[in-house]
mmCIF file of C-alpha atoms and ligand atoms in Angstrom:
data_model
loop_
_atom_site.group_PDB
_atom_site.id
_atom_site.type_symbol
_atom_site.label_atom_id
_atom_site.label_comp_id
_atom_site.label_asym_id
_atom_site.label_seq_id
_atom_site.Cartn_x
_atom_site.Cartn_y
_atom_site.Cartn_z
ATOM 1 C CA UNK P 1 147.869 -45.239 205.057
ATOM 2 C CA UNK P 2 145.562 -42.280 205.156
ATOM 3 C CA UNK P 3 141.891 -43.068 204.871
ATOM 4 C CA UNK P 4 140.157 -41.598 201.890
ATOM 5 C CA UNK P 5 136.915 -39.617 202.059
ATOM 6 C CA UNK P 6 135.331 -42.509 200.281
ATOM 7 C CA UNK P 7 135.913 -44.780 203.242
ATOM 8 C CA UNK P 8 133.541 -42.658 205.223
ATOM 9 C CA UNK P 9 129.830 -42.770 204.748
ATOM 10 C CA UNK P 10 129.094 -39.781 202.545
ATOM 11 C CA UNK P 11 127.596 -36.821 204.423
ATOM 12 C CA UNK P 12 124.978 -36.489 201.672
ATOM 13 C CA UNK P 13 123.860 -40.060 202.220
ATOM 14 C CA UNK P 14 123.641 -39.562 205.972
ATOM 15 C CA UNK P 15 121.654 -36.386 205.626
ATOM 16 C CA UNK P 16 119.317 -37.824 203.034
ATOM 17 C CA UNK P 17 118.408 -40.659 205.357
ATOM 18 C CA UNK P 18 118.139 -38.285 208.316
ATOM 19 C CA UNK P 19 115.876 -35.862 206.428
ATOM 20 C CA UNK P 20 113.481 -38.661 205.554
ATOM 21 C CA UNK P 21 113.321 -39.821 209.161
ATOM 22 C CA UNK P 22 112.810 -36.274 210.441
ATOM 23 C CA UNK P 23 109.943 -35.791 208.049
ATOM 24 C CA UNK P 24 108.387 -39.051 209.225
ATOM 25 C CA UNK P 25 108.750 -38.332 212.938
ATOM 26 C CA UNK P 26 105.457 -37.799 214.715
ATOM 27 C CA UNK P 27 106.358 -36.232 218.062
ATOM 28 C CA UNK P 28 108.956 -34.012 219.686
ATOM 29 C CA UNK P 29 110.588 -36.876 221.637
ATOM 30 C CA UNK P 30 111.427 -38.879 218.523
ATOM 31 C CA UNK P 31 112.569 -35.664 216.850
ATOM 32 C CA UNK P 32 114.950 -34.995 219.727
ATOM 33 C CA UNK P 33 116.218 -38.586 219.506
ATOM 34 C CA UNK P 34 117.013 -38.013 215.812
ATOM 35 C CA UNK P 35 118.859 -34.796 216.631
ATOM 36 C CA UNK P 36 121.053 -36.698 219.101
ATOM 37 C CA UNK P 37 121.558 -39.591 216.700
ATOM 38 C CA UNK P 38 122.850 -37.363 213.906
ATOM 39 C CA UNK P 39 124.088 -34.131 215.449
ATOM 40 C CA UNK P 40 124.882 -35.082 219.058
ATOM 41 C CA UNK P 41 128.446 -35.371 220.347
ATOM 42 C CA UNK P 42 128.558 -38.961 219.231
ATOM 43 C CA UNK P 43 126.232 -38.346 216.343
ATOM 44 C CA UNK P 44 126.759 -39.736 212.908
ATOM 45 C CA UNK P 45 127.408 -36.425 211.144
ATOM 46 C CA UNK P 46 129.575 -35.282 214.030
ATOM 47 C CA UNK P 47 131.495 -38.511 213.588
ATOM 48 C CA UNK P 48 131.954 -37.773 209.901
ATOM 49 C CA UNK P 49 133.530 -34.426 210.824
ATOM 50 C CA UNK P 50 135.829 -36.105 213.296
ATOM 51 C CA UNK P 51 137.069 -38.331 210.476
ATOM 52 C CA UNK P 52 138.378 -35.201 208.790
ATOM 53 C CA UNK P 53 141.752 -35.665 210.491
ATOM 54 C CA UNK P 54 142.290 -38.926 208.684
ATOM 55 C CA UNK P 55 141.873 -37.354 205.274
ATOM 56 C CA UNK P 56 144.588 -36.073 203.039
ATOM 57 C CA UNK P 57 145.030 -32.348 203.785
ATOM 58 C CA UNK P 58 143.978 -31.418 200.266
ATOM 59 C CA UNK P 59 140.636 -33.165 200.659
ATOM 60 C CA UNK P 60 139.796 -31.688 204.052
ATOM 61 C CA UNK P 61 138.243 -28.295 203.145
ATOM 62 C CA UNK P 62 135.889 -29.695 200.535
ATOM 63 C CA UNK P 63 134.816 -32.561 202.770
ATOM 64 C CA UNK P 64 134.380 -30.209 205.743
ATOM 65 C CA UNK P 65 132.099 -28.014 203.679
ATOM 66 C CA UNK P 66 129.971 -30.959 202.630
ATOM 67 C CA UNK P 67 129.554 -32.051 206.255
ATOM 68 C CA UNK P 68 128.649 -28.530 207.295
ATOM 69 C CA UNK P 69 126.058 -28.212 204.550
ATOM 70 C CA UNK P 70 124.577 -31.507 205.648
ATOM 71 C CA UNK P 71 124.466 -30.300 209.283
ATOM 72 C CA UNK P 72 122.788 -27.045 208.269
ATOM 73 C CA UNK P 73 120.206 -28.947 206.256
ATOM 74 C CA UNK P 74 119.476 -31.182 209.248
ATOM 75 C CA UNK P 75 119.273 -28.226 211.647
ATOM 76 C CA UNK P 76 116.799 -26.495 209.388
ATOM 77 C CA UNK P 77 114.736 -29.658 208.898
ATOM 78 C CA UNK P 78 114.662 -30.338 212.659
ATOM 79 C CA UNK P 79 113.492 -26.794 213.371
ATOM 80 C CA UNK P 80 110.848 -26.873 210.619
ATOM 81 C CA UNK P 81 109.499 -30.274 211.669
ATOM 82 C CA UNK P 82 109.547 -29.193 215.319
ATOM 83 C CA UNK P 83 107.448 -26.148 214.488
ATOM 84 C CA UNK P 84 105.058 -28.243 212.413
ATOM 85 C CA UNK P 85 104.542 -30.711 215.258
ATOM 86 C CA UNK P 86 104.045 -27.856 217.758
ATOM 87 C CA UNK P 87 101.289 -26.372 215.584
ATOM 88 C CA UNK P 88 99.682 -29.753 215.178
ATOM 89 C CA UNK P 89 99.655 -30.276 218.966
ATOM 90 C CA UNK P 90 98.084 -26.895 219.518
ATOM 91 C CA UNK P 91 95.396 -27.559 216.955
ATOM 92 C CA UNK P 92 94.575 -30.918 218.541
ATOM 93 C CA UNK P 93 94.375 -29.290 221.978
ATOM 94 C CA UNK P 94 92.067 -26.578 220.653
ATOM 95 C CA UNK P 95 89.872 -29.109 218.963
ATOM 96 C CA UNK P 96 89.629 -31.213 222.120
ATOM 97 C CA UNK P 97 88.497 -28.253 224.206
ATOM 98 C CA UNK P 98 86.410 -26.777 221.453
ATOM 99 C CA UNK P 99 83.409 -24.601 222.319
ATOM 100 C CA UNK P 100 80.965 -24.217 219.490
ATOM 101 C CA UNK P 101 79.985 -20.604 219.852
ATOM 102 C CA UNK P 102 77.347 -20.980 217.156
ATOM 103 C CA UNK P 103 75.250 -23.398 219.259
ATOM 104 C CA UNK P 104 72.112 -21.817 220.714
ATOM 105 C CA UNK P 105 72.551 -20.855 224.380
ATOM 106 C CA UNK P 106 70.504 -21.942 227.368
ATOM 107 C CA UNK P 107 67.528 -19.633 227.748
ATOM 108 C CA UNK P 108 66.464 -18.429 231.195
ATOM 109 C CA UNK P 109 64.137 -20.930 232.914
ATOM 110 C CA UNK P 110 60.836 -19.129 233.220
ATOM 111 C CA UNK P 111 58.997 -19.346 236.532
ATOM 112 C CA UNK P 112 55.427 -20.584 236.607
ATOM 113 C CA UNK P 113 52.460 -20.416 238.933
ATOM 114 C CA UNK P 114 52.439 -22.779 241.905
ATOM 115 C CA UNK P 115 49.859 -25.581 241.381
ATOM 116 C CA UNK P 116 47.812 -24.166 244.267
ATOM 117 C CA UNK P 117 47.830 -20.643 242.824
ATOM 118 C CA UNK P 118 46.850 -22.134 239.511
ATOM 119 C CA UNK P 119 43.962 -24.126 240.996
ATOM 120 C CA UNK P 120 42.834 -21.110 243.016
ATOM 121 C CA UNK P 121 42.893 -18.958 239.891
ATOM 122 C CA UNK P 122 40.868 -21.571 237.988
ATOM 123 C CA UNK P 123 38.274 -21.777 240.770
ATOM 124 C CA UNK P 124 37.958 -17.978 240.884
ATOM 125 C CA UNK P 125 37.772 -17.778 237.075
ATOM 126 C CA UNK P 126 34.931 -20.313 236.909
ATOM 127 C CA UNK P 127 32.920 -18.659 239.683
ATOM 128 C CA UNK P 128 33.822 -15.197 238.405
ATOM 129 C CA UNK P 129 32.285 -16.243 235.095
ATOM 130 C CA UNK P 130 29.083 -17.050 236.998
ATOM 131 C CA UNK P 131 28.867 -13.552 238.456
ATOM 132 C CA UNK P 132 30.676 -13.984 241.780
ATOM 133 C CA UNK P 133 33.094 -11.213 242.795
ATOM 134 C CA UNK P 134 36.138 -11.739 245.001
ATOM 135 C CA UNK P 135 36.187 -10.487 248.611
ATOM 136 C CA UNK P 136 38.833 -10.824 251.291
ATOM 137 C CA UNK P 137 38.948 -10.976 255.070
ATOM 138 C CA UNK P 138 41.620 -11.082 257.800
ATOM 139 C CA UNK P 139 43.481 -14.314 258.611
ATOM 140 C CA UNK P 140 43.651 -13.322 262.282
ATOM 141 C CA UNK P 141 39.983 -13.280 263.233
ATOM 142 C CA UNK P 142 37.993 -12.572 266.332
ATOM 143 C CA UNK P 143 35.844 -15.169 268.007
ATOM 144 C CA UNK P 144 32.692 -13.364 266.951
ATOM 145 C CA UNK P 145 33.276 -13.574 263.178
ATOM 146 C CA UNK P 146 34.906 -17.000 263.154
ATOM 147 C CA UNK P 147 32.273 -18.659 265.398
ATOM 148 C CA UNK P 148 29.609 -16.599 267.172
ATOM 149 C CA UNK P 149 28.023 -14.855 264.174
ATOM 150 C CA UNK P 150 28.102 -18.156 262.273
ATOM 151 C CA UNK P 151 25.717 -19.548 264.830
ATOM 152 C CA UNK P 152 28.419 -21.273 266.880
ATOM 153 C CA UNK P 153 28.154 -19.833 270.394
ATOM 154 C CA UNK P 154 30.898 -20.505 272.954
ATOM 155 C CA UNK P 155 29.534 -23.828 274.143
ATOM 156 C CA UNK P 156 28.606 -25.161 270.696
ATOM 157 C CA UNK P 157 29.958 -28.674 270.063
ATOM 158 C CA UNK P 158 30.716 -27.850 266.416
ATOM 159 C CA UNK P 159 33.641 -25.726 267.636
ATOM 160 C CA UNK P 160 35.355 -28.957 268.620
ATOM 161 C CA UNK P 161 35.779 -30.014 265.020
ATOM 162 C CA UNK P 162 37.735 -26.920 264.086
ATOM 163 C CA UNK P 163 41.067 -27.627 265.887
ATOM 164 C CA UNK P 164 41.538 -23.929 266.476
ATOM 165 C CA UNK P 165 44.832 -22.065 266.904
ATOM 166 C CA UNK P 166 44.210 -19.363 269.521
ATOM 167 C CA UNK P 167 46.519 -16.370 269.289
ATOM 168 C CA UNK P 168 45.132 -14.281 272.146
ATOM 169 C CA UNK P 169 42.000 -13.643 274.159
ATOM 170 C CA UNK P 170 39.292 -13.583 271.583
ATOM 171 C CA UNK P 171 41.771 -13.913 268.676
ATOM 172 C CA UNK P 172 42.112 -16.981 266.470
ATOM 173 C CA UNK P 173 43.736 -17.878 263.175
ATOM 174 C CA UNK P 174 40.597 -18.256 261.109
ATOM 175 C CA UNK P 175 39.643 -21.910 260.851
ATOM 176 C CA UNK P 176 37.632 -21.383 257.664
ATOM 177 C CA UNK P 177 36.771 -18.639 255.175
ATOM 178 C CA UNK P 178 33.150 -18.485 256.384
ATOM 179 C CA UNK P 179 33.784 -15.383 258.595
ATOM 180 C CA UNK P 180 34.229 -13.408 255.360
ATOM 181 C CA UNK P 181 30.517 -14.043 254.724
ATOM 182 C CA UNK P 182 29.756 -12.134 257.934
ATOM 183 C CA UNK P 183 32.169 -9.287 257.212
ATOM 184 C CA UNK P 184 30.755 -8.747 253.724
ATOM 185 C CA UNK P 185 27.109 -8.837 254.872
ATOM 186 C CA UNK P 186 27.923 -6.413 257.719
ATOM 187 C CA UNK P 187 29.077 -3.755 255.295
ATOM 188 C CA UNK P 188 26.892 -4.456 252.296
ATOM 189 C CA UNK P 189 23.103 -4.854 251.892
ATOM 190 C CA UNK P 190 21.688 -7.681 249.734
ATOM 191 C CA UNK P 191 21.632 -8.785 246.988
ATOM 192 C CA UNK P 192 25.168 -10.127 246.780
ATOM 193 C CA UNK P 193 27.144 -12.857 245.105
ATOM 194 C CA UNK P 194 30.694 -13.211 246.424
ATOM 195 C CA UNK P 195 33.546 -15.644 246.767
ATOM 196 C CA UNK P 196 36.291 -15.378 249.401
ATOM 197 C CA UNK P 197 39.504 -17.285 248.646
ATOM 198 C CA UNK P 198 42.276 -17.500 251.187
ATOM 199 C CA UNK P 199 44.419 -19.320 253.752
ATOM 200 C CA UNK P 200 42.873 -20.957 256.803
ATOM 201 C CA UNK P 201 44.495 -22.680 259.792
ATOM 202 C CA UNK P 202 43.831 -25.809 261.819
ATOM 203 C CA UNK P 203 45.903 -27.766 264.282
ATOM 204 C CA UNK P 204 46.111 -30.846 262.080
ATOM 205 C CA UNK P 205 49.085 -32.285 260.216
ATOM 206 C CA UNK P 206 49.411 -35.452 258.115
ATOM 207 C CA UNK P 207 49.488 -36.598 254.466
ATOM 208 C CA UNK P 208 46.040 -35.129 253.781
ATOM 209 C CA UNK P 209 45.921 -32.308 256.382
ATOM 210 C CA UNK P 210 48.131 -29.270 256.635
ATOM 211 C CA UNK P 211 48.023 -26.740 259.519
ATOM 212 C CA UNK P 212 47.643 -24.070 256.842
ATOM 213 C CA UNK P 213 45.520 -24.701 253.789
ATOM 214 C CA UNK P 214 43.203 -22.835 251.463
ATOM 215 C CA UNK P 215 39.482 -22.536 250.989
ATOM 216 C CA UNK P 216 37.163 -20.679 248.713
ATOM 217 C CA UNK P 217 33.937 -19.530 250.322
ATOM 218 C CA UNK P 218 30.867 -18.743 248.253
ATOM 219 C CA UNK P 219 27.795 -16.769 249.230
ATOM 220 C CA UNK P 220 24.779 -15.708 247.236
ATOM 221 C CA UNK P 221 21.902 -13.774 248.805
ATOM 222 C CA UNK P 222 18.883 -12.393 246.990
ATOM 223 C CA UNK P 223 15.120 -12.561 246.895
ATOM 224 C CA UNK P 224 13.967 -16.025 245.877
ATOM 225 C CA UNK P 225 17.297 -17.877 246.033
ATOM 226 C CA UNK P 226 16.516 -21.577 246.419
ATOM 227 C CA UNK P 227 18.255 -24.870 246.923
ATOM 228 C CA UNK P 228 17.916 -25.487 243.182
ATOM 229 C CA UNK P 229 20.175 -22.466 242.554
ATOM 230 C CA UNK P 230 22.736 -23.913 244.928
ATOM 231 C CA UNK P 231 22.677 -27.270 243.183
ATOM 232 C CA UNK P 232 22.897 -25.690 239.736
ATOM 233 C CA UNK P 233 25.808 -23.439 240.660
ATOM 234 C CA UNK P 234 27.773 -26.244 242.334
ATOM 235 C CA UNK P 235 27.202 -28.736 239.526
ATOM 236 C CA UNK P 236 28.318 -26.247 236.878
ATOM 237 C CA UNK P 237 31.246 -25.149 239.030
ATOM 238 C CA UNK P 238 32.527 -28.704 239.632
ATOM 239 C CA UNK P 239 32.203 -29.768 235.999
ATOM 240 C CA UNK P 240 34.118 -26.720 234.832
ATOM 241 C CA UNK P 241 36.855 -27.061 237.428
ATOM 242 C CA UNK P 242 37.427 -30.762 236.731
ATOM 243 C CA UNK P 243 36.938 -30.191 233.005
ATOM 244 C CA UNK P 244 34.681 -33.222 232.600
ATOM 245 C CA UNK P 245 31.116 -34.414 233.151
ATOM 246 C CA UNK P 246 31.597 -35.503 236.762
ATOM 247 C CA UNK P 247 28.647 -36.878 238.672
ATOM 248 C CA UNK P 248 27.490 -34.655 241.539
ATOM 249 C CA UNK P 249 25.741 -35.970 244.644
ATOM 250 C CA UNK P 250 24.285 -34.048 247.595
ATOM 251 C CA UNK P 251 24.148 -35.731 250.995
ATOM 252 C CA UNK P 252 22.310 -34.285 254.002
ATOM 253 C CA UNK P 253 24.745 -32.991 256.597
ATOM 254 C CA UNK P 254 25.026 -30.402 259.325
ATOM 255 C CA UNK P 255 26.726 -27.013 259.636
ATOM 256 C CA UNK P 256 25.609 -24.490 262.267
ATOM 257 C CA UNK P 257 25.477 -21.649 259.723
ATOM 258 C CA UNK P 258 23.336 -23.372 257.080
ATOM 259 C CA UNK P 259 19.942 -25.046 257.176
ATOM 260 C CA UNK P 260 19.464 -27.360 255.454
ATOM 261 C CA UNK P 261 23.108 -28.376 255.010
ATOM 262 C CA UNK P 262 24.710 -30.758 252.550
ATOM 263 C CA UNK P 263 28.012 -32.356 251.817
ATOM 264 C CA UNK P 264 28.697 -32.517 248.113
ATOM 265 C CA UNK P 265 30.411 -35.472 246.440
ATOM 266 C CA UNK P 266 31.805 -35.672 242.919
ATOM 267 C CA UNK P 267 32.129 -38.916 241.008
ATOM 268 C CA UNK P 268 35.696 -40.129 241.641
ATOM 269 C CA UNK P 269 37.923 -38.398 239.090
ATOM 270 C CA UNK P 270 40.615 -41.057 239.590
ATOM 271 C CA UNK P 271 38.641 -44.256 238.796
ATOM 272 C CA UNK P 272 35.920 -42.542 236.756
ATOM 273 C CA UNK P 273 33.305 -43.526 239.358
ATOM 274 C CA UNK P 274 33.934 -47.237 238.848
ATOM 275 C CA UNK P 275 34.905 -47.806 242.491
ATOM 276 C CA UNK P 276 36.248 -51.345 242.815
ATOM 277 C CA UNK P 277 39.844 -51.274 244.027
ATOM 278 C CA UNK P 278 40.252 -47.466 243.764
ATOM 279 C CA UNK P 279 42.179 -46.271 246.795
ATOM 280 C CA UNK P 280 41.351 -42.601 246.348
ATOM 281 C CA UNK P 281 37.568 -43.076 246.741
ATOM 282 C CA UNK P 282 38.033 -46.288 248.764
ATOM 283 C CA UNK P 283 35.911 -48.154 246.258
ATOM 284 C CA UNK P 284 32.825 -45.987 246.755
ATOM 285 C CA UNK P 285 33.093 -44.155 243.423
ATOM 286 C CA UNK P 286 32.497 -40.831 245.187
ATOM 287 C CA UNK P 287 34.696 -38.120 246.693
ATOM 288 C CA UNK P 288 33.552 -35.604 249.266
ATOM 289 C CA UNK P 289 34.514 -32.234 247.891
ATOM 290 C CA UNK P 290 32.683 -29.436 249.693
ATOM 291 C CA UNK P 291 30.177 -28.317 252.302
ATOM 292 C CA UNK P 292 27.190 -26.141 251.492
ATOM 293 C CA UNK P 293 23.669 -25.171 252.463
ATOM 294 C CA UNK P 294 21.020 -22.492 252.691
ATOM 295 C CA UNK P 295 22.106 -19.628 254.933
ATOM 296 C CA UNK P 296 20.630 -20.127 258.410
ATOM 297 C CA UNK P 297 18.217 -17.316 259.404
ATOM 298 C CA UNK P 298 20.177 -17.001 262.675
ATOM 299 C CA UNK P 299 23.183 -15.858 260.599
ATOM 300 C CA UNK P 300 21.071 -13.245 258.799
ATOM 301 C CA UNK P 301 19.902 -12.020 262.221
ATOM 302 C CA UNK P 302 23.536 -11.278 263.213
ATOM 303 C CA UNK P 303 24.069 -9.043 260.173
ATOM 304 C CA UNK P 304 20.621 -7.431 260.113
ATOM 305 C CA UNK P 305 19.314 -9.079 256.921
ATOM 306 C CA UNK P 306 15.570 -9.803 256.894
ATOM 307 C CA UNK P 307 15.162 -13.589 256.482
ATOM 308 C CA UNK P 308 11.546 -13.096 255.434
ATOM 309 C CA UNK P 309 12.665 -11.093 252.419
ATOM 310 C CA UNK P 310 15.990 -12.665 251.526
ATOM 311 C CA UNK P 311 17.336 -16.159 251.234
ATOM 312 C CA UNK P 312 20.773 -17.339 250.260
ATOM 313 C CA UNK P 313 23.123 -20.232 249.870
ATOM 314 C CA UNK P 314 26.727 -20.669 250.933
ATOM 315 C CA UNK P 315 29.466 -23.155 250.239
ATOM 316 C CA UNK P 316 33.055 -23.767 251.225
ATOM 317 C CA UNK P 317 35.559 -25.739 249.176
ATOM 318 C CA UNK P 318 39.130 -26.856 249.898
ATOM 319 C CA UNK P 319 41.637 -25.732 247.257
ATOM 320 C CA UNK P 320 44.283 -28.352 248.127
ATOM 321 C CA UNK P 321 41.678 -31.112 247.871
ATOM 322 C CA UNK P 322 40.665 -30.005 244.390
ATOM 323 C CA UNK P 323 44.293 -29.658 243.266
ATOM 324 C CA UNK P 324 45.194 -33.106 244.670
ATOM 325 C CA UNK P 325 42.308 -34.751 242.827
ATOM 326 C CA UNK P 326 42.807 -32.813 239.632
ATOM 327 C CA UNK P 327 46.524 -33.555 239.364
ATOM 328 C CA UNK P 328 46.637 -36.942 241.169
ATOM 329 C CA UNK P 329 48.783 -35.738 244.102
ATOM 330 C CA UNK P 330 48.643 -38.022 247.136
ATOM 331 C CA UNK P 331 50.495 -35.953 249.769
ATOM 332 C CA UNK P 332 49.391 -32.431 250.677
ATOM 333 C CA UNK P 333 52.878 -31.612 252.002
ATOM 334 C CA UNK P 334 54.271 -31.609 248.451
ATOM 335 C CA UNK P 335 52.572 -28.244 247.947
ATOM 336 C CA UNK P 336 54.656 -26.581 250.645
ATOM 337 C CA UNK P 337 58.029 -28.354 250.261
ATOM 338 C CA UNK P 338 59.316 -26.056 247.539
ATOM 339 C CA UNK P 339 60.817 -29.026 245.650
ATOM 340 C CA UNK P 340 61.435 -27.805 242.109
ATOM 341 C CA UNK P 341 61.245 -31.336 240.698
ATOM 342 C CA UNK P 342 57.621 -31.402 241.873
ATOM 343 C CA UNK P 343 56.782 -27.817 240.939
ATOM 344 C CA UNK P 344 58.272 -28.006 237.421
ATOM 345 C CA UNK P 345 55.684 -30.608 236.441
ATOM 346 C CA UNK P 346 52.974 -27.989 236.320
HETATM 347 N N1 DAH O 1 33.230 -23.589 256.803
HETATM 348 C C1 DAH O 1 33.099 -25.004 256.600
HETATM 349 C C2 DAH O 1 34.385 -25.698 256.969
HETATM 350 O O1 DAH O 1 35.412 -25.141 256.828
HETATM 351 C C3 DAH O 1 32.796 -25.301 255.137
HETATM 352 C C4 DAH O 1 31.452 -24.809 254.770
HETATM 353 C C5 DAH O 1 30.368 -25.658 254.885
HETATM 354 C C6 DAH O 1 31.275 -23.535 254.309
HETATM 355 C C7 DAH O 1 29.085 -25.225 254.554
HETATM 356 C C8 DAH O 1 30.013 -23.087 253.961
HETATM 357 C C9 DAH O 1 28.925 -23.946 254.098
HETATM 358 O O2 DAH O 1 29.784 -21.852 253.516
HETATM 359 O O3 DAH O 1 27.686 -23.512 253.749
HETATM 360 O O4 DAH O 1 34.334 -26.815 257.432
#
C-alpha cells in the first residue's frame, strides 16, 4: 500500500520548527549543525523529499513543490542568520579593541632644570639682587692662580688639603673657584663686587664628595669694607637661599687668602636646629656651609691693589652642599647619575 503524504511529517511543520531554531542560534557552529540536521544528505527535509517515491504519482509534484519551498525558506534563513551573526562578531571584536579617539592624548614631557642648575641659578639670583655680577674663569688653571697668588706658595701645607688633579707641569684642574678672584682683580681696578660660579675638581669620591663639584665664589672690594659687611651679606644670602630664618654662626678658621678667616654655619635646616638625634648635623644643630674672610693683604699685593686704601671680603660656597640640604638629598652621586626618577622630582 502506497504511503500517503500525510504519513510524512509535513514540510511546513519541519521548516517552521527549523526557522525558529535558526533564529535562536547564537553562533556559526550551531547554525551549521542546523543546516546539516535539516538540509544535509540525511537531513530531515532531504528525507521528506526522498519519501516522494512512496507517494501516489498524482501527489508527487505538489508535495515536491512544498518541500522545495521549505528548503528555500531554510536556505534563506540560514544565510540571513549567518550574516547577522557575522556582523555581531565583528562589532564585538571592534568594541573589544576599541580606541577612543576623543580621549585627550599624552602631551610631550617637558624637560626641567637639573636640581644643581636650579640651585646655582637661585644662588646667583640672590647675590645678583645684592649687586654682585657674574664672572668666569678657566677650569684648567695654572699653579700661580690656583695657589701662588692666593698666598699658597709651593711649600705651603694648605695645598695638602686640596687633593689636586695635576694635568701637566704647572697645570691643574682648579681645586676651587678662588683663582677667579685673582683673574678679575688682575684685569679690573677696585671697587668690585663679583661672584664666580663654576665646576671645581678634587681627587675625592664618596657619598658626600665628588671629584667634580660646584662652588660659587664671592668677592667684594672697596674703600671701607668691613667684617660687618661680610656678616650682613652672608646672613641675608643664606636666609634667602634657604627661604627661612636660619641661624647663622661664624667660627674662627684659617684660609691662606683671607685674614681673619671664618667658617660659617647655618642652623640645621633638617632638624630646625634642635640637634638631638639628627644625623645630618650629628646632633649639634649646626651645619658648616661656607668659608669666608677678609681678603689677605698678601693677595692684594699679587694683583697690585693698595691694601692701605682698599679692603675686601671673600667667600666660597659649595653648590651641591646647599642643594643637598635644601632638598634633603643624602648622596651627592645622585646629582650625576642621570636617573630620571630622581630628576623628575624637581
Ligand atoms: N676656596 C676655599 C675652598 O675651596 C673656600 C673659600 C674659603 C673661599 C674662604 C673663599 C674664602 O673666598 O674667603 O676650600
